[in-house]
Coordinates of C-alpha atoms in Angstrom, one line a residue:
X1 CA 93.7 77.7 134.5
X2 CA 91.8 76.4 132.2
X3 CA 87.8 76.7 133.1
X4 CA 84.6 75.2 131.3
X5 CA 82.1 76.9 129.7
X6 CA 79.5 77.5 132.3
X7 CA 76.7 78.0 130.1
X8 CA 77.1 74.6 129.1
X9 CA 77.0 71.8 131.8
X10 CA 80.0 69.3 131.9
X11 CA 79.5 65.6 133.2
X12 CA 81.9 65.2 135.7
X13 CA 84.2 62.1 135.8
X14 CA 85.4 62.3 139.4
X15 CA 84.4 63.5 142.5
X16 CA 83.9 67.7 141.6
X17 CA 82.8 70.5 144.7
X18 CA 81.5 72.5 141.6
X19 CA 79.2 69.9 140.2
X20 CA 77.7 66.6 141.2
X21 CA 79.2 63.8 138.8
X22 CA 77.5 62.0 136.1
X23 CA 80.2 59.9 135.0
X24 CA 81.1 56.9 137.2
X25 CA 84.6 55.8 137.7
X26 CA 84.7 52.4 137.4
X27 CA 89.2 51.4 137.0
X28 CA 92.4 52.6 136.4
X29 CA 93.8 52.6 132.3
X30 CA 97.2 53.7 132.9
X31 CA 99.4 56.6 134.4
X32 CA 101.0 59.4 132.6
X33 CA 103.6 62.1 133.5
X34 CA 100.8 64.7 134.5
X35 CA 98.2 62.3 135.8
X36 CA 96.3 59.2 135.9
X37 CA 93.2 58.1 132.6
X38 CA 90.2 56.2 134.3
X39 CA 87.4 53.8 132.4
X40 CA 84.2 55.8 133.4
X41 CA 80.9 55.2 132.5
X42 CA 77.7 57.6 132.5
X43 CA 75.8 57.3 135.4
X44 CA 72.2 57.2 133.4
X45 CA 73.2 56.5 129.5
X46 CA 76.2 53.9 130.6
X47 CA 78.0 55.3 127.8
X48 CA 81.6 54.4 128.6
X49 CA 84.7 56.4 127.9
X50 CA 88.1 57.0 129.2
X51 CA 88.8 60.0 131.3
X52 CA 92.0 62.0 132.0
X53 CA 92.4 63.4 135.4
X54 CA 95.5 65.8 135.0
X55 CA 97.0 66.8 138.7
X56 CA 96.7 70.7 139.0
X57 CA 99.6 70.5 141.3
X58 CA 101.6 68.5 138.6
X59 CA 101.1 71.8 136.0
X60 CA 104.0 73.5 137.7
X61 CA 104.6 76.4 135.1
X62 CA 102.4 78.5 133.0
X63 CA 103.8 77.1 129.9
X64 CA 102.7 73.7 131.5
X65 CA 99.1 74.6 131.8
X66 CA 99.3 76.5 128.1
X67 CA 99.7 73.2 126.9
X68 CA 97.0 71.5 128.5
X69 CA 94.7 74.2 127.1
X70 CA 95.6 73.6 123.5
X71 CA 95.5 70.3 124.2
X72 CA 91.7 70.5 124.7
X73 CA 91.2 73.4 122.4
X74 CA 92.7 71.3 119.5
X75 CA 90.7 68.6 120.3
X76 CA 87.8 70.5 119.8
X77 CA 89.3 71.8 117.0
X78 CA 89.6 68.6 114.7
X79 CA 87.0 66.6 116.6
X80 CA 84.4 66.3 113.7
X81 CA 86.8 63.9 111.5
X82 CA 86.1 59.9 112.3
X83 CA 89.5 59.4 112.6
X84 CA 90.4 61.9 115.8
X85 CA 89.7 60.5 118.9
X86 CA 86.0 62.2 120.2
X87 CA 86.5 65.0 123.3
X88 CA 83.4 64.4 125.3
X89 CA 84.2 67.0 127.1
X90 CA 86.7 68.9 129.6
X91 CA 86.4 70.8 132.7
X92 CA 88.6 72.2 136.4
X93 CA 87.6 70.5 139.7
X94 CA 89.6 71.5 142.8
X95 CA 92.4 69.3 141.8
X96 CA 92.5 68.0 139.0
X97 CA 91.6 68.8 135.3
X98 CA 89.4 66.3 133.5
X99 CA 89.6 65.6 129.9
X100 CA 86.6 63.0 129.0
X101 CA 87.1 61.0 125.8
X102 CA 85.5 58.1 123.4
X103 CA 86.7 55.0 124.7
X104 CA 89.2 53.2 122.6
X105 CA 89.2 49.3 123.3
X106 CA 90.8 48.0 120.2
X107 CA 94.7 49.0 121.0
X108 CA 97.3 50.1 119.7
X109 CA 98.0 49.7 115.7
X110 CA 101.7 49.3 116.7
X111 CA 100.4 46.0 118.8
X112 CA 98.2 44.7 115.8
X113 CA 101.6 45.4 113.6
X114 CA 103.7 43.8 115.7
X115 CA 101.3 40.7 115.8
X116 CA 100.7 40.1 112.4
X117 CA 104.6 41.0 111.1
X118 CA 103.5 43.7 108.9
X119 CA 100.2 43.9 106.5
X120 CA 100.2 43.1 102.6
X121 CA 100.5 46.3 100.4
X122 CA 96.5 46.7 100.4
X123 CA 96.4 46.6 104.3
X124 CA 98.8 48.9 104.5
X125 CA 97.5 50.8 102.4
X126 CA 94.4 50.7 103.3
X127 CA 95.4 52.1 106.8
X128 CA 98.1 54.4 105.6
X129 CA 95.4 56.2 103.8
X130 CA 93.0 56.4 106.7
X131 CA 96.3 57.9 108.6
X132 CA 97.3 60.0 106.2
X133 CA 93.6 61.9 105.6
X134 CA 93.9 62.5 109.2
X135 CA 97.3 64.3 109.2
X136 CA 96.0 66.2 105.9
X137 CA 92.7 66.8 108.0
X138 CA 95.0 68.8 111.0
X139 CA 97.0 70.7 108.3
X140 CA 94.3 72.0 106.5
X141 CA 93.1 73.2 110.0
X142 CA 96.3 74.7 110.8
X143 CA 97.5 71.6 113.4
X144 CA 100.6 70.1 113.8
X145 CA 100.8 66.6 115.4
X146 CA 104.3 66.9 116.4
X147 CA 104.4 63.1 117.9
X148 CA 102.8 61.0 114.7
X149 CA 103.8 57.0 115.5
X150 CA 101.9 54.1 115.6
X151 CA 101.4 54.0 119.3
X152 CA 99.4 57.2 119.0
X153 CA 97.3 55.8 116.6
X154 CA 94.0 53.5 118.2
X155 CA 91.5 50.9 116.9
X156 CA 87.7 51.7 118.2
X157 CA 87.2 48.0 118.8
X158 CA 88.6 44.7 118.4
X159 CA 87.2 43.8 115.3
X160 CA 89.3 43.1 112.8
X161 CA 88.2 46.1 110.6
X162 CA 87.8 48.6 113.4
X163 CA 88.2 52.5 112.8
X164 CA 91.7 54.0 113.3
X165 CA 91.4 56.7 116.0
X166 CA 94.5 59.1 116.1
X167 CA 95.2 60.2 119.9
X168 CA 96.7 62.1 122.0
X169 CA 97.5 65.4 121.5
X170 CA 99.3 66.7 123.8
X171 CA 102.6 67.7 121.8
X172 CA 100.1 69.4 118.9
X173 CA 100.7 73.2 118.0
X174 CA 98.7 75.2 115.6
X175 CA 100.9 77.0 113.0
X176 CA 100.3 79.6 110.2
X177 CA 101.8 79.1 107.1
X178 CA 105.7 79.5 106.9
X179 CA 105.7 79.3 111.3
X180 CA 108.5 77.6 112.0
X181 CA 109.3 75.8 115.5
X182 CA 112.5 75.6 117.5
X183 CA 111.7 73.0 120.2
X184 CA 112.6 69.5 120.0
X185 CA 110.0 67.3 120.9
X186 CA 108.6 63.6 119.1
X187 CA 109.9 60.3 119.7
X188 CA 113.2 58.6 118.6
X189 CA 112.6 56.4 115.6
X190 CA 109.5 59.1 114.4
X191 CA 111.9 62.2 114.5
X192 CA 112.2 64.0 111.8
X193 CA 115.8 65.8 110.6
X194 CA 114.9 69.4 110.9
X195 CA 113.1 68.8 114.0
X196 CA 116.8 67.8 115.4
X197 CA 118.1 70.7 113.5
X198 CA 115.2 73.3 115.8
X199 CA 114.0 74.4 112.4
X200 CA 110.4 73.0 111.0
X201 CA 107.3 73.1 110.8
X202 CA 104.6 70.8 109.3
X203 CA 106.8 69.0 107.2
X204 CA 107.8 66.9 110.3
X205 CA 104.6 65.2 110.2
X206 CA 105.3 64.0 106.6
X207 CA 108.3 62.5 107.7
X208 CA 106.8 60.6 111.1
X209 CA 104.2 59.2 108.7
X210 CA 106.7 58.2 106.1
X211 CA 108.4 55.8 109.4
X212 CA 105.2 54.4 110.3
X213 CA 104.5 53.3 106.5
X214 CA 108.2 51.9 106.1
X215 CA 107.3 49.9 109.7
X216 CA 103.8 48.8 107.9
X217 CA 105.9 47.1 104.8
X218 CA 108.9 45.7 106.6
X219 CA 107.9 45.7 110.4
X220 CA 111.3 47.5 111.1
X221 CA 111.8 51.3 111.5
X222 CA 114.2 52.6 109.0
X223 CA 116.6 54.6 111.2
X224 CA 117.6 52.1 114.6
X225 CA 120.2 52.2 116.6
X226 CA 121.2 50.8 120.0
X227 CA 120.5 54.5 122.1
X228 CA 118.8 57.2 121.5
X229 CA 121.7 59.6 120.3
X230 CA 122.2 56.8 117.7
X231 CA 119.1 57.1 116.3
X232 CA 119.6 60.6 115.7
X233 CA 122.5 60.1 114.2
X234 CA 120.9 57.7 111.8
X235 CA 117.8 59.9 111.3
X236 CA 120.0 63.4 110.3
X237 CA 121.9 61.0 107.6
X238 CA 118.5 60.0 106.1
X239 CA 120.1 56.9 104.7
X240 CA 117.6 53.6 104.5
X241 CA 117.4 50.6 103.2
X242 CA 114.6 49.9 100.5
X243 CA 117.1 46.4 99.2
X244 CA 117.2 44.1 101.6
X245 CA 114.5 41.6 102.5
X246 CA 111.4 42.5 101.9
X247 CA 111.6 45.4 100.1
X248 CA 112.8 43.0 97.2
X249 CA 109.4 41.8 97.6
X250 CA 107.5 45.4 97.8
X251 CA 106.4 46.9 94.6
X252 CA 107.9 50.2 93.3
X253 CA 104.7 52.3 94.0
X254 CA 105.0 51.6 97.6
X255 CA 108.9 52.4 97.7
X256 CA 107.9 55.5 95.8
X257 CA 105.9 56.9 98.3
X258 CA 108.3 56.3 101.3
X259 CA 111.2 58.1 99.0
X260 CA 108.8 60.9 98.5
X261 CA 108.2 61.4 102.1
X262 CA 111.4 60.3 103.8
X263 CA 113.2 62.8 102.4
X264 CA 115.7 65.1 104.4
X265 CA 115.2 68.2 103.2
X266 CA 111.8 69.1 104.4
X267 CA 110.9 71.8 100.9
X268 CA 111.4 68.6 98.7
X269 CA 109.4 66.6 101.0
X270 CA 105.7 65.6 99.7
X271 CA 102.8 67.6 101.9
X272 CA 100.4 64.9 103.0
X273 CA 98.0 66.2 100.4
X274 CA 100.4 65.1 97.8
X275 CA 100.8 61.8 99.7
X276 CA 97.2 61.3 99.2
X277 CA 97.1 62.0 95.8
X278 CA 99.9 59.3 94.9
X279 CA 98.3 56.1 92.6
X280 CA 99.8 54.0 95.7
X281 CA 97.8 55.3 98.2
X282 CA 94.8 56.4 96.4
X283 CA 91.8 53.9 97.1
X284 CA 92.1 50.6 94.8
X285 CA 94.9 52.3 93.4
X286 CA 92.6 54.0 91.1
X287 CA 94.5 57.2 89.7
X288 CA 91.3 58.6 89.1
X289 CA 90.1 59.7 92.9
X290 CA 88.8 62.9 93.8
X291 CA 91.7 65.0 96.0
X292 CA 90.4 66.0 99.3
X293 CA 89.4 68.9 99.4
X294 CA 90.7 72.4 101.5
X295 CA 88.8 72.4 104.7
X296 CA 88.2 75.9 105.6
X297 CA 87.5 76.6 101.9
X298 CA 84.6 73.3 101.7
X299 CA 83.0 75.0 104.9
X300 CA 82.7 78.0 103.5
X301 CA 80.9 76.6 100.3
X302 CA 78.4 74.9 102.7
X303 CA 77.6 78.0 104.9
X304 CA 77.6 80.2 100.9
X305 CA 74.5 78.2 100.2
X306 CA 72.3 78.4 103.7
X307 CA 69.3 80.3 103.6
X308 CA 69.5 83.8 105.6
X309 CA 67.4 82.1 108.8
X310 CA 70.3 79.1 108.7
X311 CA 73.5 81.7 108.3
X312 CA 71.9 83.7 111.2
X313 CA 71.9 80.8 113.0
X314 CA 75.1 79.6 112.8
X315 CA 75.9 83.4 114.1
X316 CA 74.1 82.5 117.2
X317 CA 75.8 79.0 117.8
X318 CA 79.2 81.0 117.3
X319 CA 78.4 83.5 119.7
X320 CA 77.5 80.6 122.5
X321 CA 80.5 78.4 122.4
X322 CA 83.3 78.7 124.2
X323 CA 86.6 79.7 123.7
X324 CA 88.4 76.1 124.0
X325 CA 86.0 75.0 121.2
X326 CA 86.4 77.7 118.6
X327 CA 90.0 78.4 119.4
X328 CA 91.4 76.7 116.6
X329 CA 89.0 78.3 114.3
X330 CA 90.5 81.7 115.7
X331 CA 94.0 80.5 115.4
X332 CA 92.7 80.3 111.2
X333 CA 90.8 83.5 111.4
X334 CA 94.2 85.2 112.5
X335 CA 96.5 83.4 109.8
X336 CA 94.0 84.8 106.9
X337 CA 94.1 88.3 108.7
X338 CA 97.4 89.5 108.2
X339 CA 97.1 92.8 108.7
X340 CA 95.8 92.1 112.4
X341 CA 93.0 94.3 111.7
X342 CA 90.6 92.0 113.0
X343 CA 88.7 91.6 109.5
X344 CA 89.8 89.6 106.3
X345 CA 89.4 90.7 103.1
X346 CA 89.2 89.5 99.5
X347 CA 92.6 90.0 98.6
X348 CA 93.7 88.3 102.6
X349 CA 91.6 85.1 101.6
X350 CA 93.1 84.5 98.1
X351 CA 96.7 85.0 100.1
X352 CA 95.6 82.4 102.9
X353 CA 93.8 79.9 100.3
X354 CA 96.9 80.2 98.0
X355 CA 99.6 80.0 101.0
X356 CA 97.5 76.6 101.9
X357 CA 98.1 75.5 98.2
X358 CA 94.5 76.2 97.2
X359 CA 94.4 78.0 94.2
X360 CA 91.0 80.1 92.8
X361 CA 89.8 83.0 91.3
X362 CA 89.4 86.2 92.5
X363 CA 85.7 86.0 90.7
X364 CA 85.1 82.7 92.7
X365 CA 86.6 84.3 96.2
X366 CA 84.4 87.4 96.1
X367 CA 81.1 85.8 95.6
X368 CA 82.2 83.5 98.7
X369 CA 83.2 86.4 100.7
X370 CA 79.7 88.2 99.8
X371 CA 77.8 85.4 100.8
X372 CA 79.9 85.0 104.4
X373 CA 79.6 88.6 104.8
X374 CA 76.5 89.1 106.6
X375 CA 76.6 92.9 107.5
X376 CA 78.0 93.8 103.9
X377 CA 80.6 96.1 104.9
X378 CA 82.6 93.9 102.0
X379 CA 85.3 92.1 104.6
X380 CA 84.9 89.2 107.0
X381 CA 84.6 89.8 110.9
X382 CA 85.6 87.2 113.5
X383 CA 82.3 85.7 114.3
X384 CA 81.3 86.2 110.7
X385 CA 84.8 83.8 110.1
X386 CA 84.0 82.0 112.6
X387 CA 80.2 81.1 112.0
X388 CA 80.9 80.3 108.1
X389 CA 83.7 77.9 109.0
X390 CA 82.3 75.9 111.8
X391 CA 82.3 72.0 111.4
X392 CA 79.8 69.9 110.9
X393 CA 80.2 68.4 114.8
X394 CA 79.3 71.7 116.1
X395 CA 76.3 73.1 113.3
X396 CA 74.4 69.5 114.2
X397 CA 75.3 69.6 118.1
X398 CA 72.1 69.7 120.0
X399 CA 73.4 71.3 122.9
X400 CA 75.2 73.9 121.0
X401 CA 72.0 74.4 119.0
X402 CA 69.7 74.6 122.4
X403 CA 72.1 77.4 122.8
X404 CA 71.5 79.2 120.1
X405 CA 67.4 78.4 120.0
X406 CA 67.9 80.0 123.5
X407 CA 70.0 83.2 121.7
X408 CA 66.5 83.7 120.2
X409 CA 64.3 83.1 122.4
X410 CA 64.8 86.2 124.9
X411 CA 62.1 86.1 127.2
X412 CA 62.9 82.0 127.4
X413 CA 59.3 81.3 126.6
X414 CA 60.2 78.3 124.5
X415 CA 59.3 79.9 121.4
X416 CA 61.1 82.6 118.9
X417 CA 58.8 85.4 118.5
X418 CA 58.5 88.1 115.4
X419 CA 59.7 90.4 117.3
X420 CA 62.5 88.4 118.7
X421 CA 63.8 87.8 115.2
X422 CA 64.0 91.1 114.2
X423 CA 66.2 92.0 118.1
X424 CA 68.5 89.8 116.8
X425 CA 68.6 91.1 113.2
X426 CA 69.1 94.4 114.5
X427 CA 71.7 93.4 117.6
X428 CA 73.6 91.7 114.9
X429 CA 73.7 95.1 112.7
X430 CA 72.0 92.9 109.9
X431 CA 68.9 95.2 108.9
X432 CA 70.0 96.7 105.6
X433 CA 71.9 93.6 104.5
X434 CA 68.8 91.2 105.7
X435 CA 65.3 93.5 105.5
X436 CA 62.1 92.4 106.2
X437 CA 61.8 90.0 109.1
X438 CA 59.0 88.0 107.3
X439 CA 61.6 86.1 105.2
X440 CA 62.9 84.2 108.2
X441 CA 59.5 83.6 109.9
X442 CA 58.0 82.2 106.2
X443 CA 61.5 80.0 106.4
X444 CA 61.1 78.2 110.2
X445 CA 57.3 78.6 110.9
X446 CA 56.3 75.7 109.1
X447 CA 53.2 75.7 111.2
X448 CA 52.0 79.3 110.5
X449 CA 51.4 80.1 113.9
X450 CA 53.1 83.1 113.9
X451 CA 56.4 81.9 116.1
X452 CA 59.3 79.5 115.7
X453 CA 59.2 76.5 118.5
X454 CA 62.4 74.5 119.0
X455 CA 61.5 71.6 116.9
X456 CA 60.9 74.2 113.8
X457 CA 64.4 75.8 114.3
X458 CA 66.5 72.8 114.3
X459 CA 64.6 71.4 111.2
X460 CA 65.8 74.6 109.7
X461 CA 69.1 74.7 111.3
X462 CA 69.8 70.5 110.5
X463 CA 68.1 70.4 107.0
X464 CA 70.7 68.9 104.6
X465 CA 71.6 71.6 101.8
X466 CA 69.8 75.0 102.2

């Protein structure tokens, strides 16, 4: 059973034996098959969010509580991207699990759809791109969605030009790069063919998001039918209608993006990068926008140019977190290491980068992997992996860099000491590769006094660049 971190203190959103709750809740948002999501607020900030209280008694198999697990771990996974819904945080009472979350009070997009008829080309647009970064955002991380339709798709607020907050995933899988899946799951209309088939893997998001922007154009679903079974049947002939009213209406750059991405064969089918990169959906149409870039591979650029105190650092806050928040990152780390021999080499990251379309040289992927490798044995390790390709949510997270100040500071005297530097330096197997301990005090001890105090290290550990 799933179990929080218990290092790190979790505000309870119900009543809890293990800990006395901080979150308040205040009424019912609506059932679910597993369990029941509350309005809470926090009993001293009255921050207000919506919480998830998942019946332990409901979680009948193991596969059952699996899911609930990657559920939370993906969500800490993706949850630095302004698009995926915010995990406040998640933890086990006696009987129930709670999964806390940003409150959502804007509604569904398939409501705001369904009220205005369907958006001109730059609304949709305009949202099919914020949609469409997202689902790029999961592949890049090795997430699949597995349930993409506009229900599962949020506004913040109910303003009119409120963020789009993707949600619930509870269907989501990580996958490795040629991992296919077998079981059916998704919802009618969103379905895609080889999903029917039991044969896909990411693809299928593609074609769920190529239904929601056909519904965004001509506020019908392309493949309807008066049961279920009928809509399969529609969706594994892939035939649709781009003729008819409006599409007479709908200019050829928009039908060209929904025949690039409703396309039955999943290996013809545009990747969401692709999508992205399409003059339709690029912002103001301009052809000229920047691709998004891979990223793991953006990550690791940003860790290659930290100072040695920083990269050390981020060593720490890997060590502290738990194993729901880094398990995606894991789930990478084992997709680059093919040969399961828990390191990854040059040659294994120009295979992974190239498998996730990202091509570079081997001059350009060597210097990266020198700068990540911080014991210079020449490979990658798992919390070397792990520390270089940690998001931005969790490198500016103050609890997660209390944590690590704390990593430091051994004899918890609220200061890092010389001489606790150079424990870690040596605990981490870092002395040849980093040498003389004064380089990291002359980095943090802005004050010269000889020791690093809390405020000193996160300057160092939040500066912007270096």
């Amino acid at each position: 059973m799933f179990s929080p971190d218990q290092s790190s203190p979790a505000p309870a959103c119900a009543t809890d034996p293990e800990r006395p709750p901080r979150f308040q809740p205040r009424q019912e948002l609506g059932k679910g098959q597993f369990g029941t999501t509350y309005l809470v607020s926090h009993k001293v900030t009255k921050r207000e969010a919506a919480c998830k209280a998942i019946a332990k008694r409901k979680l009948v198999s193991a596969e059952d509580v699996e899911d609930v697990r990657r559920e939370i771990s993906i969500l800490h996974h993706l949850g630095d991207h302004p698009n995926v819904v915010e995990l406040i945080d998640a933890y086990e009472g006696s009987k129930h699990i709670y999964i806390v979350m940003e409150l959502c009070e804007g509604g569904e997009l398939f409501d705001r759809i369904v009220a205005r008829g369907h958006y001109s080309e730059k609304d949709a647009a305009t949202i099919f791109r914020t949609m469409m970064r997202t689902v790029a955002h999961c592949h890049n991380l090795g997430v699949i969605h597995r349930d993409l339709k506009p229900e599962n798709f949020v506004l913040k607020t109910k303003e009119p030009d409120a963020a789009i907050k993707a949600i619930d995933f509870g269907l989501s899988t990580y996958f490795e790069p040629q991992q296919h899946f077998h079981d059916i799951v998704g919802s009618a209309y969103y379905v895609a063919p080889e999903v029917l088939k039991r044969n896909y893997s990411n693809e299928a998001d593609v074609w769920s998001a190529g239904v929601i922007l056909y519904i965004l154009l001509a506020g019908v679903p392309p493949f309807w039918a008066q049961s279920e079974q009928a809509i399969f049947d529609e969706v594994l002939k892939g035939k649709y209608d781009l003729r008819s009213d409006p599409w007479d209406k709908i200019s050829e750059g928009a039908k060209d993006v929904v025949r690039k991405m409703l396309v039955s064969d999943p290996k013809q089918r545009a990747t969401a990068q692709e999508v992205l990169n399409h003059p339709w959906v690029r912002e103001d149409g301009d052809a000229s926008d920047e691709p998004l870039e891979d990223v793991v591979l953006s990550r690791m650029r940003k860790f290659a140019e930290m100072n040695k105190f920083k990269k050390m650092g981020m060593l720490a806050v890997a060590k502290t977190l738990s194993k729901e928040e880094i398990a995606g990152m894991k789930e990478v780390f084992q997709a680059f290491d093919t040969d399961r021999s828990g390191t990854v080499t040059i040659s294994e990251l120009m295979d992974g980068l190239r498998k996730k379309g990202v091509e570079k040289a081997a001059s350009e992927v060597a210097e990266l992997v020198k700068s990540m490798d911080m014991d210079g044995n020449g490979e990658l390790d798992y919390e070397e992996f792990i520390a270089a390709t940690l998001s931005t949510a969790k490198m500016e997270n103050e609890d997660n860099l209390a944590r690590a100040f704390a990593y430091f500071d051994k004899d918890n005297s609220g200061y890092i000491s010389r001489s606790e530097v150079q424990k870690v330096i040596t605990d981490f197997g870092l002395d040849h590769e980093f040498g003389d301990v004064n380089d990291f005090m002359a980095a943090a001890d802005t004050n010269k006094d000889g020791k690093i105090d809390y405020d000193e290290f996160l300057a160092v550990m939040t500066a912007s660049g270096a």
